[in-house]
Amino acid sequence: MKTPSALKTVVGALALAGSIAFFAAPTASAIETTPEQFAACRITDDPYIQQLAEDLTLDEGDLVTLVNNFRVDNGLAPISVSSDLARAAVIATHDSALRGYSPADHVDSLGRDVGERLDACGVWNYSSYAEINFYQTGGEVSQSADDAFYWWLSSPGHRAILLDPNLTEMGIALGYIGEIGQVQDTNSAHWTIVFTG
């Protein structure tokens, strides 16, 4: 099994209209995440890069809108965005991107399930939680929120989570490996939403 310490993720950051977008760039500095950083709910010791990873990107904001519009259309309250949950989502997405897939059991490369990741990220005040993942690999990979959202809607289990009236907060993360706009077998996009209620 690959571990976070054995892999590097190449990411760059681009500020767009006051929001932050992440894109992979061959000239950007590599982020090497150690097991200690990963266990402490960080992908880097650089606070600026860590904050960029936790801030909503334009694509992540689109997913917030899709989720909340869907809930309101179904008679439910919208869900607020939590920076604490975003940190847990970043860890899950980063781990999935490094592994090349999002595990169906939601157990990360350190053997932690969703609840244990929430604990590691300092999230303790909840009575229920859920996590949903979506990933694409190879070829022309999209980072569109639509791809993830509509796939989740087609899955009864994921759809039920999106419509759970007990969930009140969410954190979202998108991870992308490769070159946006380039068709490469090594491209991958990984989405995670972590919910609590």
Tab-separated table of C-alpha atoms in Angstrom:
chain	number	residue	atom	x	y	z
A	1	MET	CA	0.000	0.000	0.000
A	2	LYS	CA	1.232	3.464	-0.814
A	3	THR	CA	1.614	5.826	2.112
A	4	PRO	CA	1.490	9.619	2.132
A	5	SER	CA	5.199	9.775	2.979
A	6	ALA	CA	6.106	7.824	-0.154
A	7	LEU	CA	4.308	10.083	-2.609
A	8	LYS	CA	4.377	13.665	-3.723
A	9	THR	CA	1.444	15.679	-4.967
A	10	VAL	CA	2.146	18.580	-7.238
A	11	VAL	CA	-0.217	21.465	-6.646
A	12	GLY	CA	-0.240	25.142	-7.373
A	13	ALA	CA	-2.678	27.789	-6.293
A	14	LEU	CA	-4.317	30.475	-8.366
A	15	ALA	CA	-6.425	33.279	-6.915
A	16	LEU	CA	-9.510	34.002	-9.007
A	17	ALA	CA	-11.984	36.765	-8.193
A	18	GLY	CA	-11.231	36.612	-4.488
A	19	SER	CA	-11.536	32.815	-4.306
A	20	ILE	CA	-8.850	30.193	-4.399
A	21	ALA	CA	-8.626	27.498	-7.048
A	22	PHE	CA	-6.200	24.587	-6.954
A	23	PHE	CA	-4.678	23.236	-10.094
A	24	ALA	CA	-1.849	20.870	-10.748
A	25	ALA	CA	1.135	22.449	-12.415
A	26	PRO	CA	4.393	20.823	-13.433
A	27	THR	CA	6.328	23.901	-12.302
A	28	ALA	CA	4.739	24.131	-8.863
A	29	SER	CA	6.499	22.965	-5.731
A	30	ALA	CA	5.747	19.415	-4.644
A	31	ILE	CA	3.922	18.871	-1.382
A	32	GLU	CA	5.265	15.864	0.450
A	33	THR	CA	3.018	14.902	3.332
A	34	THR	CA	4.572	12.962	6.188
A	35	PRO	CA	2.597	10.433	8.254
A	36	GLU	CA	2.959	12.779	11.244
A	37	GLN	CA	1.413	15.698	9.340
A	38	PHE	CA	-1.335	13.479	7.984
A	39	ALA	CA	-2.104	12.102	11.462
A	40	ALA	CA	-2.353	15.681	12.779
A	41	CYS	CA	-4.880	16.628	10.070
A	42	ARG	CA	-2.405	18.620	7.957
A	43	ILE	CA	-1.091	18.111	4.444
A	44	THR	CA	1.814	20.512	5.010
A	45	ASP	CA	3.521	22.494	7.767
A	46	ASP	CA	3.207	25.656	5.661
A	47	PRO	CA	0.183	27.464	7.169
A	48	TYR	CA	-0.434	29.441	3.956
A	49	ILE	CA	-0.629	26.332	1.747
A	50	GLN	CA	-2.710	24.520	4.377
A	51	GLN	CA	-5.182	27.436	4.473
A	52	LEU	CA	-5.379	27.497	0.667
A	53	ALA	CA	-6.296	23.809	0.749
A	54	GLU	CA	-9.075	24.436	3.290
A	55	ASP	CA	-10.609	27.528	1.638
A	56	LEU	CA	-13.472	26.936	-0.799
A	57	THR	CA	-12.517	26.986	-4.470
A	58	LEU	CA	-14.940	28.156	-7.137
A	59	ASP	CA	-15.690	24.512	-8.031
A	60	GLU	CA	-16.247	23.614	-4.376
A	61	GLY	CA	-18.568	26.596	-4.030
A	62	ASP	CA	-20.524	25.287	-7.022
A	63	LEU	CA	-20.948	21.977	-5.193
A	64	VAL	CA	-22.233	23.765	-2.070
A	65	THR	CA	-24.845	25.459	-4.270
A	66	LEU	CA	-25.862	22.188	-5.954
A	67	VAL	CA	-26.216	20.366	-2.618
A	68	ASN	CA	-28.181	23.145	-0.942
A	69	ASN	CA	-30.472	23.798	-3.921
A	70	PHE	CA	-31.242	20.067	-4.050
A	71	ARG	CA	-32.048	20.022	-0.336
A	72	VAL	CA	-34.257	23.123	-0.520
A	73	ASP	CA	-36.058	21.704	-3.585
A	74	ASN	CA	-36.825	18.657	-1.425
A	75	GLY	CA	-38.155	20.667	1.528
A	76	LEU	CA	-34.990	20.548	3.651
A	77	ALA	CA	-32.860	23.269	5.171
A	78	PRO	CA	-29.575	24.133	3.469
A	79	ILE	CA	-26.361	22.942	5.097
A	80	SER	CA	-23.767	25.434	6.336
A	81	VAL	CA	-20.110	25.143	5.366
A	82	SER	CA	-17.658	24.397	8.176
A	83	SER	CA	-13.935	25.130	7.969
A	84	ASP	CA	-13.292	22.386	10.554
A	85	LEU	CA	-15.078	19.851	8.356
A	86	ALA	CA	-13.237	21.219	5.310
A	87	ARG	CA	-9.979	20.238	7.008
A	88	ALA	CA	-11.250	16.648	7.409
A	89	ALA	CA	-12.422	16.643	3.772
A	90	VAL	CA	-9.015	17.914	2.592
A	91	ILE	CA	-7.305	15.056	4.436
A	92	ALA	CA	-9.650	12.449	2.906
A	93	THR	CA	-9.306	13.927	-0.594
A	94	HIS	CA	-5.520	14.261	-0.351
A	95	ASP	CA	-5.245	10.662	0.838
A	96	SER	CA	-7.520	9.420	-1.975
A	97	ALA	CA	-5.573	11.372	-4.590
A	98	LEU	CA	-2.277	9.938	-3.367
A	99	ARG	CA	-3.705	6.415	-3.362
A	100	GLY	CA	-5.345	6.831	-6.769
A	101	TYR	CA	-8.833	5.889	-5.589
A	102	SER	CA	-11.418	6.705	-2.936
A	103	PRO	CA	-11.945	3.625	-0.752
A	104	ALA	CA	-15.540	2.427	-0.454
A	105	ASP	CA	-15.084	1.820	3.278
A	106	HIS	CA	-13.837	5.430	3.787
A	107	VAL	CA	-10.789	4.183	5.726
A	108	ASP	CA	-7.677	6.248	4.992
A	109	SER	CA	-4.112	5.010	4.528
A	110	LEU	CA	-3.493	5.349	8.283
A	111	GLY	CA	-6.409	2.995	8.990
A	112	ARG	CA	-8.738	5.746	10.272
A	113	ASP	CA	-12.440	5.801	9.505
A	114	VAL	CA	-14.456	9.009	9.130
A	115	GLY	CA	-15.083	9.403	12.878
A	116	GLU	CA	-11.407	8.970	13.695
A	117	ARG	CA	-10.453	11.551	11.044
A	118	LEU	CA	-12.976	13.974	12.543
A	119	ASP	CA	-11.402	13.442	15.972
A	120	ALA	CA	-7.907	14.032	14.538
A	121	CYS	CA	-9.158	17.274	12.962
A	122	GLY	CA	-10.649	18.536	16.236
A	123	VAL	CA	-14.306	17.964	15.336
A	124	TRP	CA	-16.127	16.524	18.352
A	125	ASN	CA	-19.485	18.297	18.662
A	126	TYR	CA	-21.793	16.162	16.528
A	127	SER	CA	-24.308	13.363	16.964
A	128	SER	CA	-24.051	11.944	13.433
A	129	TYR	CA	-21.686	12.119	10.498
A	130	ALA	CA	-21.400	10.956	6.909
A	131	GLU	CA	-18.857	11.171	4.123
A	132	ILE	CA	-19.284	10.804	0.377
A	133	ASN	CA	-16.507	10.515	-2.209
A	134	PHE	CA	-16.286	10.689	-5.973
A	135	TYR	CA	-13.259	10.226	-8.185
A	136	GLN	CA	-12.381	10.063	-11.866
A	137	THR	CA	-9.130	8.801	-13.322
A	138	GLY	CA	-7.472	8.709	-16.717
A	139	GLY	CA	-8.050	10.601	-19.912
A	140	GLU	CA	-9.768	13.963	-19.834
A	141	VAL	CA	-10.757	14.291	-16.189
A	142	SER	CA	-13.196	17.010	-15.220
A	143	GLN	CA	-13.086	18.898	-11.956
A	144	SER	CA	-16.705	19.950	-12.426
A	145	ALA	CA	-18.950	19.785	-9.377
A	146	ASP	CA	-21.722	18.555	-11.694
A	147	ASP	CA	-19.915	15.269	-12.357
A	148	ALA	CA	-19.663	14.417	-8.667
A	149	PHE	CA	-23.099	15.717	-7.713
A	150	TYR	CA	-25.069	13.936	-10.433
A	151	TRP	CA	-23.201	10.680	-9.818
A	152	TRP	CA	-24.167	10.920	-6.125
A	153	LEU	CA	-27.789	11.566	-7.110
A	154	SER	CA	-27.800	8.364	-9.191
A	155	SER	CA	-26.704	6.296	-6.170
A	156	PRO	CA	-29.518	5.614	-3.656
A	157	GLY	CA	-27.129	5.553	-0.671
A	158	HIS	CA	-25.381	8.803	-1.592
A	159	ARG	CA	-28.691	10.469	-2.447
A	160	ALA	CA	-30.034	9.490	0.997
A	161	ILE	CA	-27.051	11.186	2.657
A	162	LEU	CA	-27.647	14.378	0.648
A	163	LEU	CA	-31.275	14.315	1.839
A	164	ASP	CA	-30.575	13.444	5.488
A	165	PRO	CA	-32.490	16.073	7.524
A	166	ASN	CA	-30.194	15.544	10.534
A	167	LEU	CA	-27.072	16.809	8.739
A	168	THR	CA	-26.442	20.521	9.313
A	169	GLU	CA	-22.789	21.199	8.396
A	170	MET	CA	-20.439	20.125	5.622
A	171	GLY	CA	-16.859	20.478	4.513
A	172	ILE	CA	-15.865	20.014	0.873
A	173	ALA	CA	-12.557	19.304	-0.823
A	174	LEU	CA	-11.506	18.758	-4.426
A	175	GLY	CA	-8.103	17.319	-5.225
A	176	TYR	CA	-6.737	17.198	-8.758
A	177	ILE	CA	-3.595	15.479	-9.981
A	178	GLY	CA	-2.394	16.109	-13.511
A	179	GLU	CA	-2.636	18.989	-15.933
A	180	ILE	CA	-6.058	20.582	-16.331
A	181	GLY	CA	-7.168	20.517	-19.951
A	182	GLN	CA	-4.642	17.820	-20.885
A	183	VAL	CA	-5.693	14.260	-21.720
A	184	GLN	CA	-3.398	11.978	-19.723
A	185	ASP	CA	-3.821	8.523	-18.226
A	186	THR	CA	-2.399	9.824	-14.941
A	187	ASN	CA	-4.996	12.582	-14.436
A	188	SER	CA	-7.360	12.182	-11.504
A	189	ALA	CA	-9.942	14.281	-9.671
A	190	HIS	CA	-11.125	13.412	-6.156
A	191	TRP	CA	-14.105	14.982	-4.341
A	192	THR	CA	-15.040	14.531	-0.684
A	193	ILE	CA	-17.910	15.971	1.351
A	194	VAL	CA	-17.877	15.372	5.108
A	195	PHE	CA	-21.174	16.058	6.910
A	196	THR	CA	-22.128	16.302	10.577
A	197	GLY	CA	-25.374	16.880	12.400
